[in-house]
mmCIF file of C-alpha atoms and ligand atoms in Angstrom:
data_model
loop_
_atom_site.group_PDB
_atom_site.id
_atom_site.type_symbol
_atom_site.label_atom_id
_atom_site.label_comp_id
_atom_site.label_asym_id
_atom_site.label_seq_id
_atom_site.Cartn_x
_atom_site.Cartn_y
_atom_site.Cartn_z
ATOM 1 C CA UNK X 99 97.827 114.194 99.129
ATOM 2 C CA UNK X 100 98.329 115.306 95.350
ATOM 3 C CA UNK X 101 99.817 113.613 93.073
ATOM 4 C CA UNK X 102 102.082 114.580 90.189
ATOM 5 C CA UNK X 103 100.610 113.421 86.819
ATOM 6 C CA UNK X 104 102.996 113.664 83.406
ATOM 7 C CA UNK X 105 100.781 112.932 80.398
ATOM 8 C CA UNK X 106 101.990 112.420 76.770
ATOM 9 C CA UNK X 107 100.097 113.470 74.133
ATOM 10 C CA UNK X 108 100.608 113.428 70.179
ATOM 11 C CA UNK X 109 97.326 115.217 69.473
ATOM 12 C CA UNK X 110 94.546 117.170 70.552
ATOM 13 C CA UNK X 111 94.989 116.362 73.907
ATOM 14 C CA UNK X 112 91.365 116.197 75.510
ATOM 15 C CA UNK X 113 92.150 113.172 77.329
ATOM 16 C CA UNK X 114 94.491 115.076 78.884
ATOM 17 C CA UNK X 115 92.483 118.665 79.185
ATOM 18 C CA UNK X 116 89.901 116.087 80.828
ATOM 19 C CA UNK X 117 92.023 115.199 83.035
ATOM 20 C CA UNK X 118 93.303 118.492 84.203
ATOM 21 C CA UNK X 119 90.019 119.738 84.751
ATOM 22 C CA UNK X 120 89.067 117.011 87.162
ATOM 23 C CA UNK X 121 92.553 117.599 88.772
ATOM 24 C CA UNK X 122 91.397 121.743 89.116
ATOM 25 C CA UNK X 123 87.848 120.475 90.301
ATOM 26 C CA UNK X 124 89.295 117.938 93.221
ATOM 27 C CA UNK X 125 87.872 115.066 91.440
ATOM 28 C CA UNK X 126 91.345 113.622 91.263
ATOM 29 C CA UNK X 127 93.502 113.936 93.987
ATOM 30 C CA UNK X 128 96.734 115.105 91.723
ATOM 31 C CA UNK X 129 97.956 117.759 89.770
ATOM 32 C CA UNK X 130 99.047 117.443 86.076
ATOM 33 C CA UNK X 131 103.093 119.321 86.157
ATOM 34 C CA UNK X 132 103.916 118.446 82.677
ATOM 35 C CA UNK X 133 102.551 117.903 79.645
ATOM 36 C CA UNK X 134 105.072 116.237 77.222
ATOM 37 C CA UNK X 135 104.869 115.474 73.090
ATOM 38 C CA UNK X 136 106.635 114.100 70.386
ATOM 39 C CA UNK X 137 105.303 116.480 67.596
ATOM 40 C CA UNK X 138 103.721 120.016 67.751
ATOM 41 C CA UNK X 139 100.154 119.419 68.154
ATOM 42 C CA UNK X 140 97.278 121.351 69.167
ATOM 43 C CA UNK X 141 97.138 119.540 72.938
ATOM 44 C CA UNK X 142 100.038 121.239 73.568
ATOM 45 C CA UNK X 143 98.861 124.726 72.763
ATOM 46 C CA UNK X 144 96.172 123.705 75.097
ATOM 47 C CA UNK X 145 98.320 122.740 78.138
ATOM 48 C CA UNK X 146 100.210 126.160 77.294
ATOM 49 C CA UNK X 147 96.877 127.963 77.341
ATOM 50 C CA UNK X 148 96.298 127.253 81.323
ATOM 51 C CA UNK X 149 99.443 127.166 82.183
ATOM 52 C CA UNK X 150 100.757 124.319 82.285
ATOM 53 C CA UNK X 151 104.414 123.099 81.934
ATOM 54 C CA UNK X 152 105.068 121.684 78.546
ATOM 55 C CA UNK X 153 107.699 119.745 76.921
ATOM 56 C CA UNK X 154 108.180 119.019 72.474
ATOM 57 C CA UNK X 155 110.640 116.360 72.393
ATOM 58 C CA UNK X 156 110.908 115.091 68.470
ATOM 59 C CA UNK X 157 112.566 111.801 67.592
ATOM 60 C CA UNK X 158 114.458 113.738 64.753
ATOM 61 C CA UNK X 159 116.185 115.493 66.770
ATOM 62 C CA UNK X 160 118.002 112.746 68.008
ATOM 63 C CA UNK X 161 120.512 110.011 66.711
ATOM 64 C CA UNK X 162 118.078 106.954 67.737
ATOM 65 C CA UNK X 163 114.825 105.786 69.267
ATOM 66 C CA UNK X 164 116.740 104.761 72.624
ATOM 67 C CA UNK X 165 118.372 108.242 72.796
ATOM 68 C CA UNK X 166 115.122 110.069 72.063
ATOM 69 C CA UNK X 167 113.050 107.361 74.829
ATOM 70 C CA UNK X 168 115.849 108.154 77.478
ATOM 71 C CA UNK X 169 115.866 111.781 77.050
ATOM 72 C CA UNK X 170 112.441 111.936 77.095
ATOM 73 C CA UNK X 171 112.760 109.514 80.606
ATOM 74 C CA UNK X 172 114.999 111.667 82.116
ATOM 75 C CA UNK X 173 113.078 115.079 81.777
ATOM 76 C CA UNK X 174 109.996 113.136 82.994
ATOM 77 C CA UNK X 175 112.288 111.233 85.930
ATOM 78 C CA UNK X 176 113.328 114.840 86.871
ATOM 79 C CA UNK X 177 109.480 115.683 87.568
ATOM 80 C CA UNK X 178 109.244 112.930 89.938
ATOM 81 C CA UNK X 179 105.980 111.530 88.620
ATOM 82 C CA UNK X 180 103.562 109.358 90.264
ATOM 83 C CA UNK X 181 101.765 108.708 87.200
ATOM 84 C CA UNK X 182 102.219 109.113 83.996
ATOM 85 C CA UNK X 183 99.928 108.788 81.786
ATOM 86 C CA UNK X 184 100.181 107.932 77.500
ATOM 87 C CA UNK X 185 96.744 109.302 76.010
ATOM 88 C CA UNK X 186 96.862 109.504 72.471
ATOM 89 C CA UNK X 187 101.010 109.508 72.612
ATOM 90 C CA UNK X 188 101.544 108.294 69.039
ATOM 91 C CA UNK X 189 105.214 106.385 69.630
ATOM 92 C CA UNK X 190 106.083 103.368 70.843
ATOM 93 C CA UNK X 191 107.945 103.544 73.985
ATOM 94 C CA UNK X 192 111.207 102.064 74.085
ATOM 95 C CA UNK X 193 111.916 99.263 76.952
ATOM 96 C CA UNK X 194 114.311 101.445 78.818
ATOM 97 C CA UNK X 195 111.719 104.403 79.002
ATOM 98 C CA UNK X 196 109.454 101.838 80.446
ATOM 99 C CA UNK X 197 111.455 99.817 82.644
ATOM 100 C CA UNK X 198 112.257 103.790 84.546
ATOM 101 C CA UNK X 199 108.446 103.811 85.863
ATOM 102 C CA UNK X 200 106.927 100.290 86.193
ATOM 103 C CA UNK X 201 103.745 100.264 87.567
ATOM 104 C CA UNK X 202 103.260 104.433 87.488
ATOM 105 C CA UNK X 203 102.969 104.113 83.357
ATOM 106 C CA UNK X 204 99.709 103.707 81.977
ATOM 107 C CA UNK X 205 97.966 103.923 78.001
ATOM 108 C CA UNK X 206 94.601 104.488 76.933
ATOM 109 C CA UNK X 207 93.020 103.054 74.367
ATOM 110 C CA UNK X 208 90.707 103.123 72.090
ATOM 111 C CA UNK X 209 89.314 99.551 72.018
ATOM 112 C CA UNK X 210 88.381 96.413 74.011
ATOM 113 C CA UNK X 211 91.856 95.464 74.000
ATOM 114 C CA UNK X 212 93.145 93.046 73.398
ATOM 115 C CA UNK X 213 90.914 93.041 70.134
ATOM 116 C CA UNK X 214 91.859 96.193 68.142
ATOM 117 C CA UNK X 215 95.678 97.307 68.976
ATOM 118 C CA UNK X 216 97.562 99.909 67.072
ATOM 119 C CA UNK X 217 97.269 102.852 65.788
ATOM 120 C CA UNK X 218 93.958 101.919 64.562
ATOM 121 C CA UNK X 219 91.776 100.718 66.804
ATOM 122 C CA UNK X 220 88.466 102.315 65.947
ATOM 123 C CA UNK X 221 88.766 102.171 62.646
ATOM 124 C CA UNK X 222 89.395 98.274 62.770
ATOM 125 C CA UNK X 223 86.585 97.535 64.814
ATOM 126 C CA UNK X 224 83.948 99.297 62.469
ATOM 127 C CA UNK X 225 86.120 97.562 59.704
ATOM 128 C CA UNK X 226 85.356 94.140 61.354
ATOM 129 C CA UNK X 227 81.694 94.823 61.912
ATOM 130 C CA UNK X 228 81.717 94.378 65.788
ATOM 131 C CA UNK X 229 78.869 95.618 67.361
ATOM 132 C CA UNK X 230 80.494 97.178 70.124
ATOM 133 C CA UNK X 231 84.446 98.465 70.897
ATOM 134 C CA UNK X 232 85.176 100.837 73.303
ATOM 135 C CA UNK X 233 88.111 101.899 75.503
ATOM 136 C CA UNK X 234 90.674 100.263 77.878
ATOM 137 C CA UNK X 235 93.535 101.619 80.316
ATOM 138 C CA UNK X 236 96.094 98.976 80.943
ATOM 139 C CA UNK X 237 99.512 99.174 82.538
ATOM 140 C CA UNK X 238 102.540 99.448 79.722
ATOM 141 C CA UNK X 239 104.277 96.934 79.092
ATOM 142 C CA UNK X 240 106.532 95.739 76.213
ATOM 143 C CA UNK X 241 104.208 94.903 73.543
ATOM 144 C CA UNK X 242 102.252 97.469 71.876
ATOM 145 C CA UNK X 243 98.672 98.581 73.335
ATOM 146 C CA UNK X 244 99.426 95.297 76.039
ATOM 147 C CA UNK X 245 99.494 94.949 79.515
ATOM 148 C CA UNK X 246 97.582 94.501 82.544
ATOM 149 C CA UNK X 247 94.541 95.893 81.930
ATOM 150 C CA UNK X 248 92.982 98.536 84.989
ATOM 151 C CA UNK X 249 89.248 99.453 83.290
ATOM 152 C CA UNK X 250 87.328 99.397 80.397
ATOM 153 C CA UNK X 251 84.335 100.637 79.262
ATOM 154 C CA UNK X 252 82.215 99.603 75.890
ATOM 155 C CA UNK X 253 80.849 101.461 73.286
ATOM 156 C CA UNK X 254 78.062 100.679 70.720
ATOM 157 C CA UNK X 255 78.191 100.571 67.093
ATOM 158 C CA UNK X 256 75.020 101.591 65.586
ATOM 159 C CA UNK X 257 74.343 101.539 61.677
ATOM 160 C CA UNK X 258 75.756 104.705 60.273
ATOM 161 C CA UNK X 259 78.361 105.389 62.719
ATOM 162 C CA UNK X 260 81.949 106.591 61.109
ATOM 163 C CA UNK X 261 85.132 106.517 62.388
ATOM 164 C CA UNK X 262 84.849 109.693 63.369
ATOM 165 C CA UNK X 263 81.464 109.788 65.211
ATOM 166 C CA UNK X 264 82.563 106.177 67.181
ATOM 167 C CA UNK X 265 85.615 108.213 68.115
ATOM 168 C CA UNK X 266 83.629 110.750 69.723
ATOM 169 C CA UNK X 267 81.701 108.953 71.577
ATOM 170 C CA UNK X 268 84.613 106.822 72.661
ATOM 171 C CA UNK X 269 86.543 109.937 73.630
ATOM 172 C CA UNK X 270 83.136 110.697 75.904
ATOM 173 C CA UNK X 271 83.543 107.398 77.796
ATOM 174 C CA UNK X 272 87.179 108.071 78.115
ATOM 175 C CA UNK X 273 86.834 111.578 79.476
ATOM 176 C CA UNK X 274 85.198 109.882 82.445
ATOM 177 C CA UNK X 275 87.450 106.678 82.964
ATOM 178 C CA UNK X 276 90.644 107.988 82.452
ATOM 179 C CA UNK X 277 90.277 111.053 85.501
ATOM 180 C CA UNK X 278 88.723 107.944 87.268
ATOM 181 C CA UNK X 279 91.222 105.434 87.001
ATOM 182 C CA UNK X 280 93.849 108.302 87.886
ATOM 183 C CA UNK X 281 92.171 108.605 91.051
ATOM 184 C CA UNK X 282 92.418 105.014 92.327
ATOM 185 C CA UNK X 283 96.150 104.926 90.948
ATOM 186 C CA UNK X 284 96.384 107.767 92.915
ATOM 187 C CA UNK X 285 94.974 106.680 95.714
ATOM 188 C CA UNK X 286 96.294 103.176 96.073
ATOM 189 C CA UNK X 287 93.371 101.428 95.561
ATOM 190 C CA UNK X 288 94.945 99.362 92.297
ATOM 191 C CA UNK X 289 96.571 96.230 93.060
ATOM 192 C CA UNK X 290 98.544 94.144 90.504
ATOM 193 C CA UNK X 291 99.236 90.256 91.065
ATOM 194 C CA UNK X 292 99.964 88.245 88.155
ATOM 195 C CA UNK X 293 99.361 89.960 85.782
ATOM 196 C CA UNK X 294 95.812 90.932 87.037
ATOM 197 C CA UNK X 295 94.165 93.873 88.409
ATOM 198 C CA UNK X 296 92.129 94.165 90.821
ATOM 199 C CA UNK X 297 90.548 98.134 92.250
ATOM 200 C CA UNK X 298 89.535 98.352 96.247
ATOM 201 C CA UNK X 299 86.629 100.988 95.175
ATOM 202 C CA UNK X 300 85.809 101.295 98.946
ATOM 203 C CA UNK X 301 82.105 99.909 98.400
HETATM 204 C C1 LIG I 1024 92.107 108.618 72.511
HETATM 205 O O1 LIG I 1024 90.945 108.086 71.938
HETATM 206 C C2 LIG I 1024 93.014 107.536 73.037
HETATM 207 O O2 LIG I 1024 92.345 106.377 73.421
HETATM 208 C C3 LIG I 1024 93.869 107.235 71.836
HETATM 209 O O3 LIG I 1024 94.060 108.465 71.207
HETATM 210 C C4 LIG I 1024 92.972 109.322 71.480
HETATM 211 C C5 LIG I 1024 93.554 110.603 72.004
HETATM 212 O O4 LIG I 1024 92.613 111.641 71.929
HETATM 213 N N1 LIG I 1024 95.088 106.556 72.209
HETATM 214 P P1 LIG I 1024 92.910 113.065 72.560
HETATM 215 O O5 LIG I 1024 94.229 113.565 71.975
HETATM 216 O O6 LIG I 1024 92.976 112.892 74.033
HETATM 217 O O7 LIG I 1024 91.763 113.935 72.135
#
């Protein structure tokens, strides 16, 4: 089977690139068909670059938030997704969007949520002096950078780091998880019950 990834980016997209290539290699059982933003950003450029479908849907051009979410729903409904997947999509998500793709929508992270949510994650954990952070995929749900959480993976702070050179090393880890958290979505192998999640990795 292959499954039909949208991802939503608001940057430069190597989450997503990531993810494509592991798609191309067979590592994920799924194929990314469009690759959606809310700004022009250099991900996108990327996506175009190996030809994949793309979509710039800005906020400004609409006349709200819940007119921009559910046009941005219903190109992304029209795809027929069986994921789709927020990396490094810098907007919240309005309920409605959500509510269209339940337990298909997921976000990365970059923190050991819940500690660290927002727009800021790494920088707030060097801010806080914890020695490690790292990254976590959850399920979306209403709150910001909250929901049933599917994997995460932890990162070290070590004297000297920066914001920068922690998110690098984050984005490493996450160039791993992510493709491999796709695959058990994709696969079936996720369950959800209360709240908690649980992944049948076949061992
Ligand atoms: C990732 O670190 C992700 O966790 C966060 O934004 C970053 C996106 O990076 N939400 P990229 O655009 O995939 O390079």
């Amino acid at each position: 089977m292959s499954g039909r990834i949208v991802v939503l980016i608001s940057g430069t997209g190597s989450n997503m690139s990531a993810l494509v290539a592991a798609c191309e290699e067979g590592s994920v059982p799924g194929e990314v068909v469009l690759v959606a933003a809310d700004r022009a950003c250099t991900g996108l450029e990327a996506a175009e670059r190996v030809g994949i479908e793309t979509l710039l849907l800005e906020p400004k051009g609409f006349a709200s938030r819940d007119e921009w979410g559910d046009a941005l729903r219903d190109e992304i409904v029209s795809r027929r997704p069986d994921l789709v997947v927020s990396a490094g999509f810098m907007r919240i998500l309005p309920p409605r969007f959500i509510d269209a793709f339940d337990d298909r929508l997921i976000n990365l992270h970059p923190s050991l949520l819940p500690a660290f949510p927002g727009a800021h994650g790494v920088r707030d954990a060097l801010e806080a002096g914890v020695k490690e952070t790292g990254s976590t995929i959850h399920f979306v749900d209403y709150e910001v950078d909250h929901g049933p959480i599917i994997a995460q993976e932890a990162v070290a702070i070590v004297p000297g780091d920066t914001v920068e050179s922690l998110h690098e090393k984050i984005k490493e880890v996450e160039h791993r998880l992510l493709p491999a958290v796709c695959k058990m979505l994709l696969l079936g192998r996720v369950h959800m019950e209360g709240g908690r999640v649980t992944i049948d990795d076949g061992r």
